[in-house]
Amino acid sequence: MAIVSQESSQITVHEPVAVEVRNLCRSYGETQVLKDVSFQVEPGEIFVIMGPSGAGKSVLLKHIIGLERADSGEILIAGKDASSTKTHRDIRTGIVFQAGALFNSMTVYENLALYPTEHRLYDKETIRRKVMEALAIVSLEEAADKIPAELSGGMKKRVAVARALVIEPQLLLYDEPTSELDPILAATVAELIATVRKETNLTSIVVTHDTVLAKTIGNRVALLLDGRIHTIATPDELTRNDDPDIQDFLHPKIDLDNPRFRRS
Amino acid sequence: MKMNKPLFESIGSGVVLFLRALYFLPTLPRQFRRFIEQCFQIGYKTLPLVAILSFCIGAVLALQIGYSFRDWGTQQFIGSIVGLSMVRELGPVMTAIMVTGRVGSAITAELASMRVYQEVDALHTMNIPPERILVMPRLAAIAVTMPVLTITSVLFGWFGGAVVAQNVAFISLDSAIYFRSLKDFVDTAAVMDGLIKAEVFGIAVVLICCNVGLRTTGGPREIGFSVTRAVVASIIFILLLDYFITRALL
Ligand SMILES: Nc1ncnc2c1ncn2[C@@H]1O[C@H](COP(=O)(O)OP(=O)(O)O)[C@@H](O)[C@H]1O
Ligand SMILES: [Mg+2]
């Protein structure tokens, strides 16, 4: 995987930001999805949020990026309210959606160039260089003129990461970046997240249920169970913790004689 | 009253959408490529359909009038009647209905799928308002192409009527007489009224279809529901507006 050296890097470095989530609650109709969630992310950190499907991880990310409004509690990005559009205009934030959310009617190149073009950040030639650079980071230069429908699942994921990189974010959220990828590609994306963080010094929040990913790239890992933060710990602490819920999630034992779905 | 809540919500959000799209109108030069593409989609590709259908409507209209008045010696008025009805009523309404079916449904399907597959969310996270790049270029395109489509519709309708009037045995009205009687009745005011109507219909249809598309939530099934809802709402709206604009312009 070609990672462009720091000197030649076209991706501009901005100050990383801190994120603080305070007593966040959110219900959809009768069901409460987020129950009093609080945590802090340090500037420049890779903060991993793990949890089973349906725990509320994607909902949490949507609140941080400002797509959803909380019922109560607040989220601060560099001290500013995450639910206001102005915050996201002042601070560059990006998200890699679980399903990619690429613009299906545009080519890969247009997908990446949209943000700098619409916000008139650079002249055409600079945008071209930056886009090609981002595509080079994810080894997809040759796919620039393809449309998303022509890409494989893994390629779409990498394009989604590249599109977020072009935004040159100070805070980047990843929603299950390695799900649906084969082990090699998953490792590539893990390396990518770590490299991006090293080269651009941004703050990353990674949602995943990939234990290997969490342990290798995370500075700290939060375990979200049923809408509540169960534990926040470093990967080592988490491995050593003997809480049955944690161990069951990290190393689920497949017990054919006593299947889970038959347990009361 | 309870049943009407979604209706008022839709109308309210439609008005908000329109105002927001208007607010972004000054950025049109930057969206010029999207605008031209939409003109092509909306205008150029709808033109043949509008021409053929209007020709048929004009022809049938002339046939009906010619048959009904065949023993009255008033055949020369076919030109005036076809001319006026095409210009004031059938041209704008039929064009708007064809735009709904050919363009509006496609707009709703596209925007609804962008909603469902989180593309609109992605735009929001990039601080790019969907009104600016999705709605405004389409509204501008319909505003420019609707008069062209309507004039095409009217001309082909007149021509269809003339062909029938001349060639059907029990009418046998010479084209020159047909067009002379048409000119006696169709004045600039009638043409302007028709074009104003068409412009309002076109903008309303695109606005409704964008609004319904952008308000879609759920999965692929809801995309289909949204298209149906947008088309039905547009046609009802066209017919209601038609009455009130006609009253206002008379
Ligand atoms: N827009 C919504 N409307 C209703 N329920 C929702 C909505 N979004 C998420 N949920 C519910 O919230 C819960 C958590 O969803 P999600 O955050 O997507 O889980 P995950 O942790 O797998 O990403 C699920 O039970 C889901 O049904
Ligand atoms: Mg999820």
mmCIF file of N, CA and C in Angstrom, chain A residues 71-183:
data_model
loop_
_atom_site.group_PDB
_atom_site.id
_atom_site.type_symbol
_atom_site.label_atom_id
_atom_site.label_comp_id
_atom_site.label_asym_id
_atom_site.label_seq_id
_atom_site.Cartn_x
_atom_site.Cartn_y
_atom_site.Cartn_z
ATOM 1 N N ASP A 71 -32.025 14.106 22.744
ATOM 2 C CA ASP A 71 -33.153 14.485 23.612
ATOM 3 C C ASP A 71 -32.630 15.289 24.786
ATOM 4 N N SER A 72 -31.520 14.835 25.357
ATOM 5 C CA SER A 72 -30.891 15.600 26.439
ATOM 6 C C SER A 72 -29.398 15.295 26.431
ATOM 7 N N GLY A 73 -28.654 16.105 27.148
ATOM 8 C CA GLY A 73 -27.207 15.963 27.132
ATOM 9 C C GLY A 73 -26.612 16.773 26.006
ATOM 10 N N GLU A 74 -25.276 16.806 25.935
ATOM 11 C CA GLU A 74 -24.662 17.606 24.876
ATOM 12 C C GLU A 74 -23.347 17.002 24.407
ATOM 13 N N ILE A 75 -22.940 17.433 23.227
ATOM 14 C CA ILE A 75 -21.665 17.002 22.668
ATOM 15 C C ILE A 75 -20.880 18.261 22.320
ATOM 16 N N LEU A 76 -19.645 18.313 22.761
ATOM 17 C CA LEU A 76 -18.819 19.473 22.456
ATOM 18 C C LEU A 76 -17.620 19.034 21.618
ATOM 19 N N ILE A 77 -17.423 19.725 20.494
ATOM 20 C CA ILE A 77 -16.236 19.493 19.684
ATOM 21 C C ILE A 77 -15.371 20.736 19.839
ATOM 22 N N ALA A 78 -14.199 20.580 20.398
ATOM 23 C CA ALA A 78 -13.330 21.715 20.741
ATOM 24 C C ALA A 78 -14.125 22.766 21.512
ATOM 25 N N GLY A 79 -14.979 22.302 22.399
ATOM 26 C CA GLY A 79 -15.750 23.206 23.239
ATOM 27 C C GLY A 79 -17.000 23.779 22.598
ATOM 28 N N LYS A 80 -17.255 23.424 21.316
ATOM 29 C CA LYS A 80 -18.425 23.996 20.636
ATOM 30 C C LYS A 80 -19.507 22.938 20.441
ATOM 31 N N ASP A 81 -20.748 23.395 20.475
ATOM 32 C CA ASP A 81 -21.906 22.516 20.392
ATOM 33 C C ASP A 81 -21.960 21.767 19.051
ATOM 34 N N ALA A 82 -21.940 20.435 19.120
ATOM 35 C CA ALA A 82 -21.892 19.636 17.890
ATOM 36 C C ALA A 82 -23.204 19.646 17.127
ATOM 37 N N SER A 83 -24.311 20.078 17.767
ATOM 38 C CA SER A 83 -25.597 20.033 17.065
ATOM 39 C C SER A 83 -25.797 21.274 16.202
ATOM 40 N N SER A 84 -24.889 22.248 16.293
ATOM 41 C CA SER A 84 -25.075 23.448 15.463
ATOM 42 C C SER A 84 -24.251 23.324 14.180
ATOM 43 N N THR A 85 -24.868 23.778 13.078
ATOM 44 C CA THR A 85 -24.188 23.687 11.783
ATOM 45 C C THR A 85 -22.920 24.529 11.775
ATOM 46 N N LYS A 86 -22.959 25.617 12.533
ATOM 47 C CA LYS A 86 -21.832 26.541 12.536
ATOM 48 C C LYS A 86 -20.554 25.847 13.035
ATOM 49 N N THR A 87 -20.731 25.006 14.062
ATOM 50 C CA THR A 87 -19.581 24.277 14.591
ATOM 51 C C THR A 87 -18.901 23.469 13.497
ATOM 52 N N HIS A 88 -19.727 22.801 12.683
ATOM 53 C CA HIS A 88 -19.153 21.953 11.641
ATOM 54 C C HIS A 88 -18.619 22.767 10.470
ATOM 55 N N ARG A 89 -19.000 24.048 10.428
ATOM 56 C CA ARG A 89 -18.413 24.924 9.416
ATOM 57 C C ARG A 89 -17.055 25.442 9.899
ATOM 58 N N ASP A 90 -16.988 25.725 11.203
ATOM 59 C CA ASP A 90 -15.730 26.245 11.762
ATOM 60 C C ASP A 90 -14.687 25.144 11.904
ATOM 61 N N ILE A 91 -15.148 23.960 12.316
ATOM 62 C CA ILE A 91 -14.218 22.859 12.543
ATOM 63 C C ILE A 91 -14.475 21.828 11.450
ATOM 64 N N ARG A 92 -13.430 21.405 10.773
ATOM 65 C CA ARG A 92 -13.620 20.415 9.708
ATOM 66 C C ARG A 92 -13.857 19.038 10.312
ATOM 67 N N THR A 93 -15.044 18.520 10.093
ATOM 68 C CA THR A 93 -15.356 17.185 10.588
ATOM 69 C C THR A 93 -15.766 16.312 9.415
ATOM 70 N N GLY A 94 -15.439 15.053 9.482
ATOM 71 C CA GLY A 94 -15.812 14.152 8.401
ATOM 72 C C GLY A 94 -16.268 12.826 8.963
ATOM 73 N N ILE A 95 -17.027 12.088 8.154
ATOM 74 C CA ILE A 95 -17.471 10.773 8.596
ATOM 75 C C ILE A 95 -17.377 9.794 7.427
ATOM 76 N N VAL A 96 -16.940 8.599 7.722
ATOM 77 C CA VAL A 96 -16.987 7.515 6.736
ATOM 78 C C VAL A 96 -18.183 6.655 7.118
ATOM 79 N N PHE A 97 -19.243 6.748 6.324
ATOM 80 C CA PHE A 97 -20.470 6.038 6.674
ATOM 81 C C PHE A 97 -20.292 4.526 6.564
ATOM 82 N N GLN A 98 -21.110 3.826 7.345
ATOM 83 C CA GLN A 98 -21.057 2.367 7.350
ATOM 84 C C GLN A 98 -21.230 1.811 5.932
ATOM 85 N N ALA A 99 -22.177 2.374 5.182
ATOM 86 C CA ALA A 99 -22.437 1.868 3.832
ATOM 87 C C ALA A 99 -21.719 2.708 2.772
ATOM 88 N N GLY A 100 -20.813 3.573 3.190
ATOM 89 C CA GLY A 100 -20.063 4.368 2.222
ATOM 90 C C GLY A 100 -20.734 5.668 1.863
ATOM 91 N N ALA A 101 -22.038 5.608 1.501
ATOM 92 C CA ALA A 101 -22.800 6.800 1.114
ATOM 93 C C ALA A 101 -22.100 7.584 0.014
ATOM 94 N N LEU A 102 -21.495 6.883 -0.943
ATOM 95 C CA LEU A 102 -20.905 7.570 -2.096
ATOM 96 C C LEU A 102 -22.021 8.116 -2.972
ATOM 97 N N PHE A 103 -21.714 9.194 -3.699
ATOM 98 C CA PHE A 103 -22.709 9.743 -4.614
ATOM 99 C C PHE A 103 -22.741 8.865 -5.861
ATOM 100 N N ASN A 104 -23.841 8.145 -6.017
ATOM 101 C CA ASN A 104 -23.890 7.109 -7.048
ATOM 102 C C ASN A 104 -23.910 7.645 -8.465
ATOM 103 N N SER A 105 -24.341 8.911 -8.618
ATOM 104 C CA SER A 105 -24.415 9.442 -9.980
ATOM 105 C C SER A 105 -23.122 10.154 -10.376
ATOM 106 N N MET A 106 -22.130 10.153 -9.486
ATOM 107 C CA MET A 106 -20.867 10.834 -9.808
ATOM 108 C C MET A 106 -19.739 9.811 -9.893
ATOM 109 N N THR A 107 -18.697 10.179 -10.631
ATOM 110 C CA THR A 107 -17.528 9.307 -10.671
ATOM 111 C C THR A 107 -16.792 9.407 -9.335
ATOM 112 N N VAL A 108 -15.847 8.482 -9.139
ATOM 113 C CA VAL A 108 -15.034 8.494 -7.928
ATOM 114 C C VAL A 108 -14.338 9.849 -7.792
ATOM 115 N N TYR A 109 -13.789 10.328 -8.907
ATOM 116 C CA TYR A 109 -13.097 11.616 -8.870
ATOM 117 C C TYR A 109 -14.043 12.724 -8.417
ATOM 118 N N GLU A 110 -15.242 12.769 -8.999
ATOM 119 C CA GLU A 110 -16.199 13.822 -8.644
ATOM 120 C C GLU A 110 -16.638 13.708 -7.185
ATOM 121 N N ASN A 111 -16.765 12.450 -6.709
ATOM 122 C CA ASN A 111 -17.095 12.243 -5.301
ATOM 123 C C ASN A 111 -16.085 12.930 -4.398
ATOM 124 N N LEU A 112 -14.813 12.763 -4.731
ATOM 125 C CA LEU A 112 -13.761 13.322 -3.889
ATOM 126 C C LEU A 112 -13.640 14.836 -4.072
ATOM 127 N N ALA A 113 -13.862 15.292 -5.313
ATOM 128 C CA ALA A 113 -13.635 16.713 -5.599
ATOM 129 C C ALA A 113 -14.794 17.588 -5.152
ATOM 130 N N LEU A 114 -15.940 16.978 -4.821
ATOM 131 C CA LEU A 114 -17.133 17.780 -4.523
ATOM 132 C C LEU A 114 -16.896 18.784 -3.393
ATOM 133 N N TYR A 115 -16.363 18.294 -2.276
ATOM 134 C CA TYR A 115 -16.205 19.186 -1.112
ATOM 135 C C TYR A 115 -15.305 20.387 -1.409
ATOM 136 N N PRO A 116 -14.069 20.178 -1.857
ATOM 137 C CA PRO A 116 -13.225 21.364 -2.121
ATOM 138 C C PRO A 116 -13.782 22.245 -3.241
ATOM 139 N N THR A 117 -14.474 21.657 -4.223
ATOM 140 C CA THR A 117 -15.018 22.462 -5.311
ATOM 141 C C THR A 117 -16.169 23.333 -4.816
ATOM 142 N N GLU A 118 -17.120 22.712 -4.095
ATOM 143 C CA GLU A 118 -18.285 23.458 -3.629
ATOM 144 C C GLU A 118 -17.893 24.554 -2.643
ATOM 145 N N HIS A 119 -16.869 24.298 -1.853
ATOM 146 C CA HIS A 119 -16.459 25.308 -0.880
ATOM 147 C C HIS A 119 -15.355 26.209 -1.426
ATOM 148 N N ARG A 120 -15.012 26.020 -2.698
ATOM 149 C CA ARG A 120 -14.001 26.839 -3.379
ATOM 150 C C ARG A 120 -12.731 26.990 -2.533
ATOM 151 N N LEU A 121 -12.194 25.840 -2.099
ATOM 152 C CA LEU A 121 -11.021 25.871 -1.218
ATOM 153 C C LEU A 121 -9.741 26.122 -2.007
ATOM 154 N N TYR A 122 -9.663 25.548 -3.189
ATOM 155 C CA TYR A 122 -8.430 25.653 -3.970
ATOM 156 C C TYR A 122 -8.788 25.860 -5.433
ATOM 157 N N ASP A 123 -7.770 26.165 -6.242
ATOM 158 C CA ASP A 123 -8.014 26.235 -7.679
ATOM 159 C C ASP A 123 -8.094 24.811 -8.232
ATOM 160 N N LYS A 124 -8.547 24.718 -9.454
ATOM 161 C CA LYS A 124 -8.833 23.432 -10.072
ATOM 162 C C LYS A 124 -7.643 22.474 -10.036
ATOM 163 N N GLU A 125 -6.477 23.020 -10.340
ATOM 164 C CA GLU A 125 -5.283 22.172 -10.432
ATOM 165 C C GLU A 125 -4.895 21.617 -9.064
ATOM 166 N N THR A 126 -4.984 22.461 -8.031
ATOM 167 C CA THR A 126 -4.673 22.006 -6.676
ATOM 168 C C THR A 126 -5.667 20.923 -6.239
ATOM 169 N N ILE A 127 -6.947 21.157 -6.540
ATOM 170 C CA ILE A 127 -7.953 20.156 -6.175
ATOM 171 C C ILE A 127 -7.619 18.831 -6.842
ATOM 172 N N ARG A 128 -7.249 18.903 -8.116
ATOM 173 C CA ARG A 128 -6.919 17.694 -8.860
ATOM 174 C C ARG A 128 -5.760 16.952 -8.153
ATOM 175 N N ARG A 129 -4.719 17.707 -7.794
ATOM 176 C CA ARG A 129 -3.571 17.084 -7.124
ATOM 177 C C ARG A 129 -3.981 16.439 -5.810
ATOM 178 N N LYS A 130 -4.793 17.169 -5.028
ATOM 179 C CA LYS A 130 -5.186 16.650 -3.711
ATOM 180 C C LYS A 130 -6.045 15.404 -3.841
ATOM 181 N N VAL A 131 -6.956 15.431 -4.822
ATOM 182 C CA VAL A 131 -7.823 14.269 -5.013
ATOM 183 C C VAL A 131 -6.988 13.059 -5.427
ATOM 184 N N MET A 132 -6.078 13.253 -6.369
ATOM 185 C CA MET A 132 -5.266 12.127 -6.828
ATOM 186 C C MET A 132 -4.375 11.611 -5.703
ATOM 187 N N GLU A 133 -3.898 12.530 -4.867
ATOM 188 C CA GLU A 133 -3.098 12.143 -3.712
ATOM 189 C C GLU A 133 -3.912 11.259 -2.749
ATOM 190 N N ALA A 134 -5.144 11.700 -2.477
ATOM 191 C CA ALA A 134 -5.995 10.914 -1.572
ATOM 192 C C ALA A 134 -6.276 9.543 -2.174
ATOM 193 N N LEU A 135 -6.491 9.508 -3.491
ATOM 194 C CA LEU A 135 -6.736 8.212 -4.145
ATOM 195 C C LEU A 135 -5.475 7.347 -4.090
ATOM 196 N N ALA A 136 -4.313 7.997 -4.168
ATOM 197 C CA ALA A 136 -3.064 7.239 -4.089
ATOM 198 C C ALA A 136 -2.915 6.606 -2.707
ATOM 199 N N ILE A 137 -3.320 7.332 -1.674
ATOM 200 C CA ILE A 137 -3.209 6.800 -0.319
ATOM 201 C C ILE A 137 -4.007 5.503 -0.192
ATOM 202 N N VAL A 138 -5.158 5.418 -0.838
ATOM 203 C CA VAL A 138 -5.950 4.188 -0.746
ATOM 204 C C VAL A 138 -5.725 3.284 -1.963
ATOM 205 N N SER A 139 -4.676 3.546 -2.734
ATOM 206 C CA SER A 139 -4.295 2.738 -3.907
ATOM 207 C C SER A 139 -5.426 2.585 -4.908
ATOM 208 N N LEU A 140 -6.087 3.681 -5.229
ATOM 209 C CA LEU A 140 -7.217 3.575 -6.156
ATOM 210 C C LEU A 140 -7.141 4.606 -7.282
ATOM 211 N N GLU A 141 -5.914 5.032 -7.655
ATOM 212 C CA GLU A 141 -5.819 6.056 -8.701
ATOM 213 C C GLU A 141 -6.510 5.608 -9.986
ATOM 214 N N GLU A 142 -6.404 4.320 -10.277
ATOM 215 C CA GLU A 142 -6.935 3.859 -11.567
ATOM 216 C C GLU A 142 -8.464 3.821 -11.586
ATOM 217 N N ALA A 143 -9.078 3.984 -10.398
ATOM 218 C CA ALA A 143 -10.543 3.938 -10.347
ATOM 219 C C ALA A 143 -11.172 5.324 -10.437
ATOM 220 N N ALA A 144 -10.355 6.349 -10.669
ATOM 221 C CA ALA A 144 -10.851 7.728 -10.601
ATOM 222 C C ALA A 144 -12.074 7.975 -11.485
ATOM 223 N N ASP A 145 -12.107 7.368 -12.666
ATOM 224 C CA ASP A 145 -13.199 7.670 -13.583
ATOM 225 C C ASP A 145 -14.333 6.663 -13.533
ATOM 226 N N LYS A 146 -14.265 5.738 -12.575
ATOM 227 C CA LYS A 146 -15.364 4.778 -12.453
ATOM 228 C C LYS A 146 -16.487 5.374 -11.621
ATOM 229 N N ILE A 147 -17.696 4.823 -11.792
ATOM 230 C CA ILE A 147 -18.782 5.234 -10.911
ATOM 231 C C ILE A 147 -18.915 4.170 -9.816
ATOM 232 N N PRO A 148 -19.485 4.535 -8.662
ATOM 233 C CA PRO A 148 -19.508 3.610 -7.529
ATOM 234 C C PRO A 148 -20.080 2.223 -7.875
ATOM 235 N N ALA A 149 -21.057 2.168 -8.775
ATOM 236 C CA ALA A 149 -21.666 0.879 -9.093
ATOM 237 C C ALA A 149 -20.647 -0.100 -9.695
ATOM 238 N N GLU A 150 -19.552 0.434 -10.245
ATOM 239 C CA GLU A 150 -18.547 -0.438 -10.868
ATOM 240 C C GLU A 150 -17.491 -0.918 -9.875
ATOM 241 N N LEU A 151 -17.613 -0.519 -8.595
ATOM 242 C CA LEU A 151 -16.581 -0.851 -7.621
ATOM 243 C C LEU A 151 -17.015 -2.029 -6.740
ATOM 244 N N SER A 152 -16.020 -2.757 -6.221
ATOM 245 C CA SER A 152 -16.321 -3.817 -5.255
ATOM 246 C C SER A 152 -16.554 -3.185 -3.887
ATOM 247 N N GLY A 153 -17.065 -3.981 -2.951
ATOM 248 C CA GLY A 153 -17.360 -3.461 -1.613
ATOM 249 C C GLY A 153 -16.148 -2.835 -0.953
ATOM 250 N N GLY A 154 -15.014 -3.537 -1.055
ATOM 251 C CA GLY A 154 -13.797 -3.026 -0.422
ATOM 252 C C GLY A 154 -13.333 -1.728 -1.055
ATOM 253 N N MET A 155 -13.475 -1.637 -2.388
ATOM 254 C CA MET A 155 -13.066 -0.405 -3.071
ATOM 255 C C MET A 155 -13.950 0.753 -2.642
ATOM 256 N N LYS A 156 -15.261 0.503 -2.523
ATOM 257 C CA LYS A 156 -16.167 1.572 -2.090
ATOM 258 C C LYS A 156 -15.758 2.096 -0.729
ATOM 259 N N LYS A 157 -15.444 1.169 0.164
ATOM 260 C CA LYS A 157 -15.030 1.579 1.513
ATOM 261 C C LYS A 157 -13.812 2.470 1.449
ATOM 262 N N ARG A 158 -12.843 2.083 0.612
ATOM 263 C CA ARG A 158 -11.616 2.875 0.524
ATOM 264 C C ARG A 158 -11.874 4.230 -0.119
ATOM 265 N N VAL A 159 -12.788 4.251 -1.122
ATOM 266 C CA VAL A 159 -13.137 5.549 -1.712
ATOM 267 C C VAL A 159 -13.778 6.436 -0.651
ATOM 268 N N ALA A 160 -14.638 5.827 0.188
ATOM 269 C CA ALA A 160 -15.293 6.610 1.242
ATOM 270 C C ALA A 160 -14.258 7.205 2.187
ATOM 271 N N VAL A 161 -13.226 6.437 2.510
ATOM 272 C CA VAL A 161 -12.156 6.956 3.377
ATOM 273 C C VAL A 161 -11.425 8.090 2.658
ATOM 274 N N ALA A 162 -11.119 7.875 1.374
ATOM 275 C CA ALA A 162 -10.406 8.900 0.617
ATOM 276 C C ALA A 162 -11.229 10.183 0.529
ATOM 277 N N ARG A 163 -12.551 10.037 0.345
ATOM 278 C CA ARG A 163 -13.402 11.225 0.253
ATOM 279 C C ARG A 163 -13.370 12.013 1.559
ATOM 280 N N ALA A 164 -13.308 11.274 2.680
ATOM 281 C CA ALA A 164 -13.231 11.962 3.964
ATOM 282 C C ALA A 164 -11.873 12.652 4.125
ATOM 283 N N LEU A 165 -10.809 12.041 3.571
ATOM 284 C CA LEU A 165 -9.472 12.631 3.707
ATOM 285 C C LEU A 165 -9.359 13.948 2.964
ATOM 286 N N VAL A 166 -10.034 14.046 1.798
ATOM 287 C CA VAL A 166 -9.956 15.267 0.997
ATOM 288 C C VAL A 166 -10.531 16.449 1.774
ATOM 289 N N ILE A 167 -11.450 16.167 2.694
ATOM 290 C CA ILE A 167 -12.024 17.232 3.518
ATOM 291 C C ILE A 167 -10.951 17.807 4.451
ATOM 292 N N GLU A 168 -9.846 17.081 4.596
ATOM 293 C CA GLU A 168 -8.772 17.477 5.509
ATOM 294 C C GLU A 168 -9.319 17.735 6.900
ATOM 295 N N PRO A 169 -9.993 16.729 7.468
ATOM 296 C CA PRO A 169 -10.723 16.955 8.716
ATOM 297 C C PRO A 169 -9.805 17.036 9.924
ATOM 298 N N GLN A 170 -10.323 17.730 10.950
ATOM 299 C CA GLN A 170 -9.646 17.752 12.239
ATOM 300 C C GLN A 170 -10.196 16.633 13.113
ATOM 301 N N LEU A 171 -11.403 16.192 12.757
ATOM 302 C CA LEU A 171 -12.040 15.088 13.465
ATOM 303 C C LEU A 171 -12.652 14.168 12.417
ATOM 304 N N LEU A 172 -12.277 12.901 12.467
ATOM 305 C CA LEU A 172 -12.798 11.970 11.466
ATOM 306 C C LEU A 172 -13.448 10.784 12.169
ATOM 307 N N LEU A 173 -14.697 10.518 11.793
ATOM 308 C CA LEU A 173 -15.437 9.412 12.385
ATOM 309 C C LEU A 173 -15.514 8.267 11.375
ATOM 310 N N TYR A 174 -15.242 7.062 11.834
ATOM 311 C CA TYR A 174 -15.353 5.895 10.960
ATOM 312 C C TYR A 174 -16.440 4.985 11.505
ATOM 313 N N ASP A 175 -17.422 4.651 10.682
ATOM 314 C CA ASP A 175 -18.470 3.728 11.123
ATOM 315 C C ASP A 175 -18.213 2.344 10.524
ATOM 316 N N GLU A 176 -17.731 1.444 11.343
ATOM 317 C CA GLU A 176 -17.410 0.071 10.942
ATOM 318 C C GLU A 176 -16.628 0.015 9.631
ATOM 319 N N PRO A 177 -15.423 0.588 9.644
ATOM 320 C CA PRO A 177 -14.655 0.678 8.395
ATOM 321 C C PRO A 177 -14.195 -0.680 7.861
ATOM 322 N N THR A 178 -14.132 -1.698 8.712
ATOM 323 C CA THR A 178 -13.608 -2.983 8.219
ATOM 324 C C THR A 178 -14.676 -4.055 8.061
ATOM 325 N N SER A 179 -15.926 -3.731 8.390
ATOM 326 C CA SER A 179 -16.951 -4.765 8.206
ATOM 327 C C SER A 179 -17.097 -5.019 6.708
ATOM 328 N N GLU A 180 -17.463 -6.197 6.342
ATOM 329 C CA GLU A 180 -17.635 -6.613 4.939
ATOM 330 C C GLU A 180 -16.321 -6.635 4.152
ATOM 331 N N LEU A 181 -15.177 -6.521 4.824
ATOM 332 C CA LEU A 181 -13.910 -6.602 4.092
ATOM 333 C C LEU A 181 -13.228 -7.931 4.405
ATOM 334 N N ASP A 182 -12.449 -8.470 3.451
ATOM 335 C CA ASP A 182 -11.687 -9.685 3.745
ATOM 336 C C ASP A 182 -10.553 -9.324 4.696
ATOM 337 N N PRO A 183 -9.936 -10.324 5.356
ATOM 338 C CA PRO A 183 -8.947 -10.026 6.401
ATOM 339 C C PRO A 183 -7.801 -9.144 5.916
#
